[in-house]
Structure formats: C-alpha cells, structure tokens
GROMACS .gro file of C-alpha atoms in nm:
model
  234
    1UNK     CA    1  -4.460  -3.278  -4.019
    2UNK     CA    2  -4.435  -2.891  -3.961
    3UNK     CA    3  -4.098  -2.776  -3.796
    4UNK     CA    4  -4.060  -2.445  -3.721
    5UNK     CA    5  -3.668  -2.348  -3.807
    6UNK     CA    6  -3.681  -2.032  -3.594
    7UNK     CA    7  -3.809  -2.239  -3.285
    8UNK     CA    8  -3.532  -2.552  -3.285
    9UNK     CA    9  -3.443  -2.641  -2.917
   10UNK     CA   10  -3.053  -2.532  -2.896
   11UNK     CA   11  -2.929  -2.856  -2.749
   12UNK     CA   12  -3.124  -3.218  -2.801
   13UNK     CA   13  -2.989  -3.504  -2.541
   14UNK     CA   14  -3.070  -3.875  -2.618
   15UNK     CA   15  -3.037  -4.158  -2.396
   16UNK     CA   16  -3.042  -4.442  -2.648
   17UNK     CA   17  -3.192  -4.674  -2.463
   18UNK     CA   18  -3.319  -5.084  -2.569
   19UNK     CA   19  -3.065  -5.221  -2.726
   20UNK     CA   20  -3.084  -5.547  -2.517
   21UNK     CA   21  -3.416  -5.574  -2.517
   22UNK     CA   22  -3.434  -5.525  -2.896
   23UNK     CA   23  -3.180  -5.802  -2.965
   24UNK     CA   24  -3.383  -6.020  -2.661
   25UNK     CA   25  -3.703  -6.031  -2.832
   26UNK     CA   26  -3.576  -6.129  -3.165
   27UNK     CA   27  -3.345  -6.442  -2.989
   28UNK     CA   28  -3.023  -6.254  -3.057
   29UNK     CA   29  -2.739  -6.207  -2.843
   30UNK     CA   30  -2.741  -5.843  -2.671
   31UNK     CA   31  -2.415  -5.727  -2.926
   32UNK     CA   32  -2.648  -5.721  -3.214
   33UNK     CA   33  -2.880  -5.467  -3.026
   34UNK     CA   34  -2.578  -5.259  -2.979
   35UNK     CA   35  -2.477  -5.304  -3.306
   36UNK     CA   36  -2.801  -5.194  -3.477
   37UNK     CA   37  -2.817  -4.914  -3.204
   38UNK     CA   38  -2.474  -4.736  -3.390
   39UNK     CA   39  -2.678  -4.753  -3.707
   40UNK     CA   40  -2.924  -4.584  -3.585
   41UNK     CA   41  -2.761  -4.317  -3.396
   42UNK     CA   42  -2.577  -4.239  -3.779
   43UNK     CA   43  -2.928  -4.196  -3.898
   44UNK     CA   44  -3.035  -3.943  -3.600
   45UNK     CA   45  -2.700  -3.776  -3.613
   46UNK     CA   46  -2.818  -3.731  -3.974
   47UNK     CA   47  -3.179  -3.606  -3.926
   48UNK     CA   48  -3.004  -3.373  -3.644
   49UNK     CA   49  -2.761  -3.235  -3.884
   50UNK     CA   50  -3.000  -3.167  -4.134
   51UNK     CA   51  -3.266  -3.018  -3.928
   52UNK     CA   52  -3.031  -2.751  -3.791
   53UNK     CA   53  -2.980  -2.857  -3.447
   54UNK     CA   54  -2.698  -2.678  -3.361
   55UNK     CA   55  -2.588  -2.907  -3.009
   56UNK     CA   56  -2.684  -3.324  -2.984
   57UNK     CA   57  -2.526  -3.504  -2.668
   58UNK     CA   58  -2.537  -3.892  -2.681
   59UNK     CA   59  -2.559  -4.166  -2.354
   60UNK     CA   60  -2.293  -4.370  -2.542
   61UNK     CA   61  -2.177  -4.584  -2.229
   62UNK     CA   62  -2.210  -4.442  -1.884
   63UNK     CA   63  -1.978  -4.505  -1.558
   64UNK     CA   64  -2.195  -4.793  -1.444
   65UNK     CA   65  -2.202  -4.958  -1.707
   66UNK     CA   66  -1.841  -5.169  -1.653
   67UNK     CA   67  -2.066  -5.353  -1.427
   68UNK     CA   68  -2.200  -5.540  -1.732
   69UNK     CA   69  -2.062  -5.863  -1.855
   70UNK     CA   70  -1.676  -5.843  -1.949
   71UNK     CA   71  -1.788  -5.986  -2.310
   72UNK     CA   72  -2.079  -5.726  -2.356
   73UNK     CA   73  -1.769  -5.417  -2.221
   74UNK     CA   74  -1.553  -5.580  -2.487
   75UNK     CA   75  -1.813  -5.529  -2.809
   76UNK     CA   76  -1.899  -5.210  -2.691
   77UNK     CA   77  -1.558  -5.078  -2.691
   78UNK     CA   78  -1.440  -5.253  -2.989
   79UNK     CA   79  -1.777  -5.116  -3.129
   80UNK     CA   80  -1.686  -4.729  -3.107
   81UNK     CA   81  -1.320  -4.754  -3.201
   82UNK     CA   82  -1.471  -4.964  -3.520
   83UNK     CA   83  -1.696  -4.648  -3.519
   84UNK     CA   84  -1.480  -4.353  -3.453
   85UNK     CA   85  -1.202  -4.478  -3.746
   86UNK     CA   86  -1.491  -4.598  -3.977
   87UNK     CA   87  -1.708  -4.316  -3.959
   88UNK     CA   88  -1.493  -3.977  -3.941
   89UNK     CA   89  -1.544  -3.911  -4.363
   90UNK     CA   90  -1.918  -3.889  -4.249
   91UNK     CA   91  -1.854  -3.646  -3.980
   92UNK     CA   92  -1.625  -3.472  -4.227
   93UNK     CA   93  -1.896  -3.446  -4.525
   94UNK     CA   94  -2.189  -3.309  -4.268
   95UNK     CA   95  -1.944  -3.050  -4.084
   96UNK     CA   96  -1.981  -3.220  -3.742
   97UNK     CA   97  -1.763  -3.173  -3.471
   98UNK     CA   98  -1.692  -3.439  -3.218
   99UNK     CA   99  -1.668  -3.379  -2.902
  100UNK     CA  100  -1.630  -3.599  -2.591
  101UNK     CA  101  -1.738  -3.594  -2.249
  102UNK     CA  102  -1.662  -3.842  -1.958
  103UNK     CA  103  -1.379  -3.964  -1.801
  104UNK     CA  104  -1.110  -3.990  -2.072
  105UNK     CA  105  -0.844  -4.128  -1.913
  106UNK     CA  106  -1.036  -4.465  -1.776
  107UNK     CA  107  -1.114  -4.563  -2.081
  108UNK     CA  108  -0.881  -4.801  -2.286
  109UNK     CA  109  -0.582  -4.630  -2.438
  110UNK     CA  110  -0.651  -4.668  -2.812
  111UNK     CA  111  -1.009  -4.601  -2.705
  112UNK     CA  112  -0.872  -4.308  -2.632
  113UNK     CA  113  -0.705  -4.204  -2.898
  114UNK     CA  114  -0.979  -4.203  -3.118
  115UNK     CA  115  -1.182  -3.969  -2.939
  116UNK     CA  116  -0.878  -3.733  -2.926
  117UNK     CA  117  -0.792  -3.813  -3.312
  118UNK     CA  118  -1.176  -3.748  -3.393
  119UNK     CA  119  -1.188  -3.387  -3.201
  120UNK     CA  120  -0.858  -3.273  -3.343
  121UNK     CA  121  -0.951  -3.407  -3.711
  122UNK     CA  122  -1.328  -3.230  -3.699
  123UNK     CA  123  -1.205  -2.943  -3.433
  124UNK     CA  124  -1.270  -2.634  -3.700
  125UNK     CA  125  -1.623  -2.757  -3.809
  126UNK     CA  126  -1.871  -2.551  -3.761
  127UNK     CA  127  -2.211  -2.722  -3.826
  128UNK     CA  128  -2.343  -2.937  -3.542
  129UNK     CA  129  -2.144  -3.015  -3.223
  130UNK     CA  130  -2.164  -3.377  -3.141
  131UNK     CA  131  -2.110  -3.461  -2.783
  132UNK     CA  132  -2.033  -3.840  -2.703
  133UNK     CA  133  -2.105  -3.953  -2.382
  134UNK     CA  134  -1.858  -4.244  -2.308
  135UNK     CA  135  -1.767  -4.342  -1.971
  136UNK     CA  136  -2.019  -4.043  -1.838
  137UNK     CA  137  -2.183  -3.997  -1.523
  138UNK     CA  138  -2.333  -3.688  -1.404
  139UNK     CA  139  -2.211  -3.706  -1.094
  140UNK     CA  140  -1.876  -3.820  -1.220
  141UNK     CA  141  -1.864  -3.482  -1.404
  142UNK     CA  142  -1.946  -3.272  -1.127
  143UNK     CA  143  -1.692  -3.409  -0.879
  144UNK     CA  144  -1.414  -3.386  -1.201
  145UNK     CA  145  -1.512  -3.015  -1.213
  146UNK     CA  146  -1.530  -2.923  -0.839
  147UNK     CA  147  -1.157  -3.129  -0.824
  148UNK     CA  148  -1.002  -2.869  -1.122
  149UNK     CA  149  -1.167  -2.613  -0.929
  150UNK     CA  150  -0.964  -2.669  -0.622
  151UNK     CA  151  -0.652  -2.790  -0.794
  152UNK     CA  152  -0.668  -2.457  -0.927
  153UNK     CA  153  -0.730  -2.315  -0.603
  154UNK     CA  154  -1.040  -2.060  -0.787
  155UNK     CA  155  -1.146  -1.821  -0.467
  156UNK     CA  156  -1.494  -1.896  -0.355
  157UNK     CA  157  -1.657  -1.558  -0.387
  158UNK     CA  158  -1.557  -1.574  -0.756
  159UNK     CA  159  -1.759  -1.885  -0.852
  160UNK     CA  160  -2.094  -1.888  -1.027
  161UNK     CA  161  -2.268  -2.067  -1.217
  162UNK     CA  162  -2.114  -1.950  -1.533
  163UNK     CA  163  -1.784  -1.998  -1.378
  164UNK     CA  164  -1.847  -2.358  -1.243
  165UNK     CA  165  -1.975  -2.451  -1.637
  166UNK     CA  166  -1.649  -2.361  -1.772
  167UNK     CA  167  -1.470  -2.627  -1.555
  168UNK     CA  168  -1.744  -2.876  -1.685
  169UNK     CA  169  -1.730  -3.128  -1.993
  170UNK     CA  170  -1.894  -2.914  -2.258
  171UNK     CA  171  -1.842  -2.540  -2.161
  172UNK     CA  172  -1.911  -2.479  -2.570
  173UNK     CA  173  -2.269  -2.611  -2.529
  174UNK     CA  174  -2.541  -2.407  -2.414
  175UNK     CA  175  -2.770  -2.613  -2.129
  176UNK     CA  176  -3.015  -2.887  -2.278
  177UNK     CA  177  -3.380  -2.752  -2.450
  178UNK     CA  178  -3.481  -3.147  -2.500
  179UNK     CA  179  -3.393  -3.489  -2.335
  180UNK     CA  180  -3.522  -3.760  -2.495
  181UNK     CA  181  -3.492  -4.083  -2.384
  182UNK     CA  182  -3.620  -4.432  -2.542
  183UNK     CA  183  -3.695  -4.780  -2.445
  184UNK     CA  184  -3.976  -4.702  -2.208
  185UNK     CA  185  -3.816  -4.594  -1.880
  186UNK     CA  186  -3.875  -4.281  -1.738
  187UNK     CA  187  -3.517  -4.173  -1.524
  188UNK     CA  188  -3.215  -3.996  -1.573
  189UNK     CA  189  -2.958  -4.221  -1.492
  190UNK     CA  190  -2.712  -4.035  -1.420
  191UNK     CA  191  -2.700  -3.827  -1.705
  192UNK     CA  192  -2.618  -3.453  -1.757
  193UNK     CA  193  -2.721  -3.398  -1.400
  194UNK     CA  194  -2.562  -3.030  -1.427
  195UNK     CA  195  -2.708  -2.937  -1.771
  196UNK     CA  196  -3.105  -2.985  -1.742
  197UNK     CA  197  -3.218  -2.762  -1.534
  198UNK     CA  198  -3.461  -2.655  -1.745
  199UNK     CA  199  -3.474  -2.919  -1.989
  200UNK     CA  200  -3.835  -3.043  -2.155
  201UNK     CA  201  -3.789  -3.435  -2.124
  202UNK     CA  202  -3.968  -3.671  -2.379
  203UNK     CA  203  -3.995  -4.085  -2.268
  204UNK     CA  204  -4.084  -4.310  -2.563
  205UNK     CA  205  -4.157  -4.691  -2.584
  206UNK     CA  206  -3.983  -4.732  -2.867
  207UNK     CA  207  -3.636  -4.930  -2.825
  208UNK     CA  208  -3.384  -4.748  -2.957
  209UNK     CA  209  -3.262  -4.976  -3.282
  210UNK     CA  210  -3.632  -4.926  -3.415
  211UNK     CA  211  -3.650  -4.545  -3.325
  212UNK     CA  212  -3.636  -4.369  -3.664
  213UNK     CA  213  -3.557  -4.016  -3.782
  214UNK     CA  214  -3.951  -3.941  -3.805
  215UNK     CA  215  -4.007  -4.009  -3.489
  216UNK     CA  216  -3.746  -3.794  -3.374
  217UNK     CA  217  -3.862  -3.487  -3.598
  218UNK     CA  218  -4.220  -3.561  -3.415
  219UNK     CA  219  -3.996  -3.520  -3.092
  220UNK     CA  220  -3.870  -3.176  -3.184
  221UNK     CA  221  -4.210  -3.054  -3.306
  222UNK     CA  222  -4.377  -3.172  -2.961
  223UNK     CA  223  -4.091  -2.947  -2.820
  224UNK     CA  224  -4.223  -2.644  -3.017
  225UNK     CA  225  -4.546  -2.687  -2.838
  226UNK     CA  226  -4.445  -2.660  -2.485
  227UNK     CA  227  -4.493  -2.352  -2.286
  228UNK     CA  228  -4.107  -2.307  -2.162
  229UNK     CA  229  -4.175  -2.072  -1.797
  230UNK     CA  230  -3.839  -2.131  -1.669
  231UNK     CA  231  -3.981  -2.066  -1.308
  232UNK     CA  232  -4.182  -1.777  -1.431
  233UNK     CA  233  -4.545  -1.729  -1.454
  234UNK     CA  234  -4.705  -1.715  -1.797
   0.00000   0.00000   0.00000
C-alpha cells in the first residue's frame, strides 16, 4: 500500500456505521456492537495518528439518536465516559487533541465533564486534532451558529463564509478532504452539513467493528487518486 505523505487529505470524517448489525448477525445484543465499535475507532484513531492526518472528525452519537431505546442511550453514554477517563494516557502518548462538537449542554452533566476535562487536559497538543461528534447534527450546528450570530448582533454586510465558520463547532479545522462512511448506506445523516462542500465521499460494506486500519489506509490512497476540480474545469 503506497501513500503519498505530501498528498494526505487535511481532514478525514467517519461515520462509524454497523454496530447493530454487527452484534445482530452474531446473536448478540446491540451494546456489544457498540462496544467493539470503541475498539475499533482506538485502532483508526491510531492508523490516523500515525499516517499524519492532521484533522479526523467522528459520528459518535448524533441528535436523533435519543430516539433509540432508553437501555441502548444508557450504554452508549456510560460507554464514552468509560472511554473519555479510560483512554486520555493514549491521547496523551500520541499528542492528540480532543475536541468536541455538538450540543454540550444536552448531554448528561458528568458526560459533560469529560469532554471538557479531555480538551483542557490534551488542549496544547499539537499532533492530530480529534473531533468527537456527540450529540451532533448538522443542522443542529448551523442553527447554534446563526443563534451566536444574532445574540451577538454581527452586522449583515460583515458576514462571510469565513466569518460564519468561526461561529461554528470546529473553526480550528480546515473543511473535510474525505468522508467515509461504513456499513453499506450511502447518506449523510445529518452530518457536517456545513463542512463538505467539497468533500470526496467513500461508502463501504464493511460494518464498522470489522473495518480495520488497512482498509482505511486503502481509503486514503483511493483519495490520492481523485481528480479534486472544486467547480473548475480540468
């Protein structure tokens, strides 16, 4: 596998996606997809790291998905505060820096002070940036943004693109070169609506607990193929 270092897509996206289904077709309850999902997001957070990608955003839990089972919204939350307090030495040892997007302040309190713990503890690393998406939603984003906008009563002719970013979730990272998303489907769902304008997208089958740190690398050298025209002819 031949990456070229000089040609690594500035920001990767993943929506981790077949968890369920995983755990379904092996008889086991949907928590153990989850739970072999975080192992494999360490692993790809690893392969990242070491690759050089400089910006990785990860559909953790989205704002649709407290419509799921009270039980399965239970695991999942216990799941990244076991996660955020377990895992922060390996954050620490690869220079990552944690970063969240999402509506904060729905989530669960100590939920919430994990994420803000995490940032503050890993806030002057500078290897990769590691956005988590937890209670995210595009459009959720968006309307967050436009609202500090007016609160802060920003005069119309002033606003631009540029401008509207900074009021945005992750004004540190640059818009997203690759979206990858596993588990077969082939939609957005509501994720970084505002940040993939241009962004080459790459559907697998594979669910995500079985998706492995070679076939990502494959995904980033597929990237280094494409003919980016960004509206332009070439």
């Amino acid at each position: 596998m031949s990456i070229d270092k000089a040609k690594l897509p500035l920001h990767v996206a993943i929506t981790m996606d077949g968890n369920g289904r995983w755990a379904q077709s092996r008889k086991l309850p949907r928590t153990a997809g989850h739970d072999q999902g975080v192992k494999t997001a360490k692993k790809i957070v690893k392969a990242a790291a070491d690759a050089g990608i400089k910006n990785l955003t990860l559909y953790i839990f989205s704002t649709e998905n407290w419509k799921r089972a009270e039980q399965e919204v239970g695991f999942l939350m216990n799941l990244i505060h076991a996660h955020l307090k377990g895992e922060l030495n390996f954050y620490k040892e690869n220079g990552i820096r944690l970063n969240h997007i999402g509506d904060l302040t729905a989530l669960p309190k100590n939920i919430q002070k994990d994420i803000l713990d995490s940032i503050e503890e890993t806030k002057e690393f500078n290897g990769m940036t590691l956005n988590l998406a937890i209670n995210y939603g595009g459009r959720d984003e968006i309307l967050r943004g436009i609202k500090k906008l007016l609160k802060e009563k920003v005069e119309p002719e002033k606003l631009d693109e540029s401008l509207f970013s900074a009021y945005l979730d992750m004004p540190q990272s640059p818009d997203v070169d690759l979206l990858i998303r596993t588990g077969g489907e082939q939609r957005l769902s509501n994720f970084l609506l505002w940040h993939i304008p241009y962004a080459e997208q790459i559907y697998c089958d594979t669910l995500w607990p079985d998706y492995t740190e070679q076939e990502f690398l494959s995904h980033i050298e597929s990237f280094q193929t494409r003919n980016r025209r960004f509206g332009a002819e070439k």
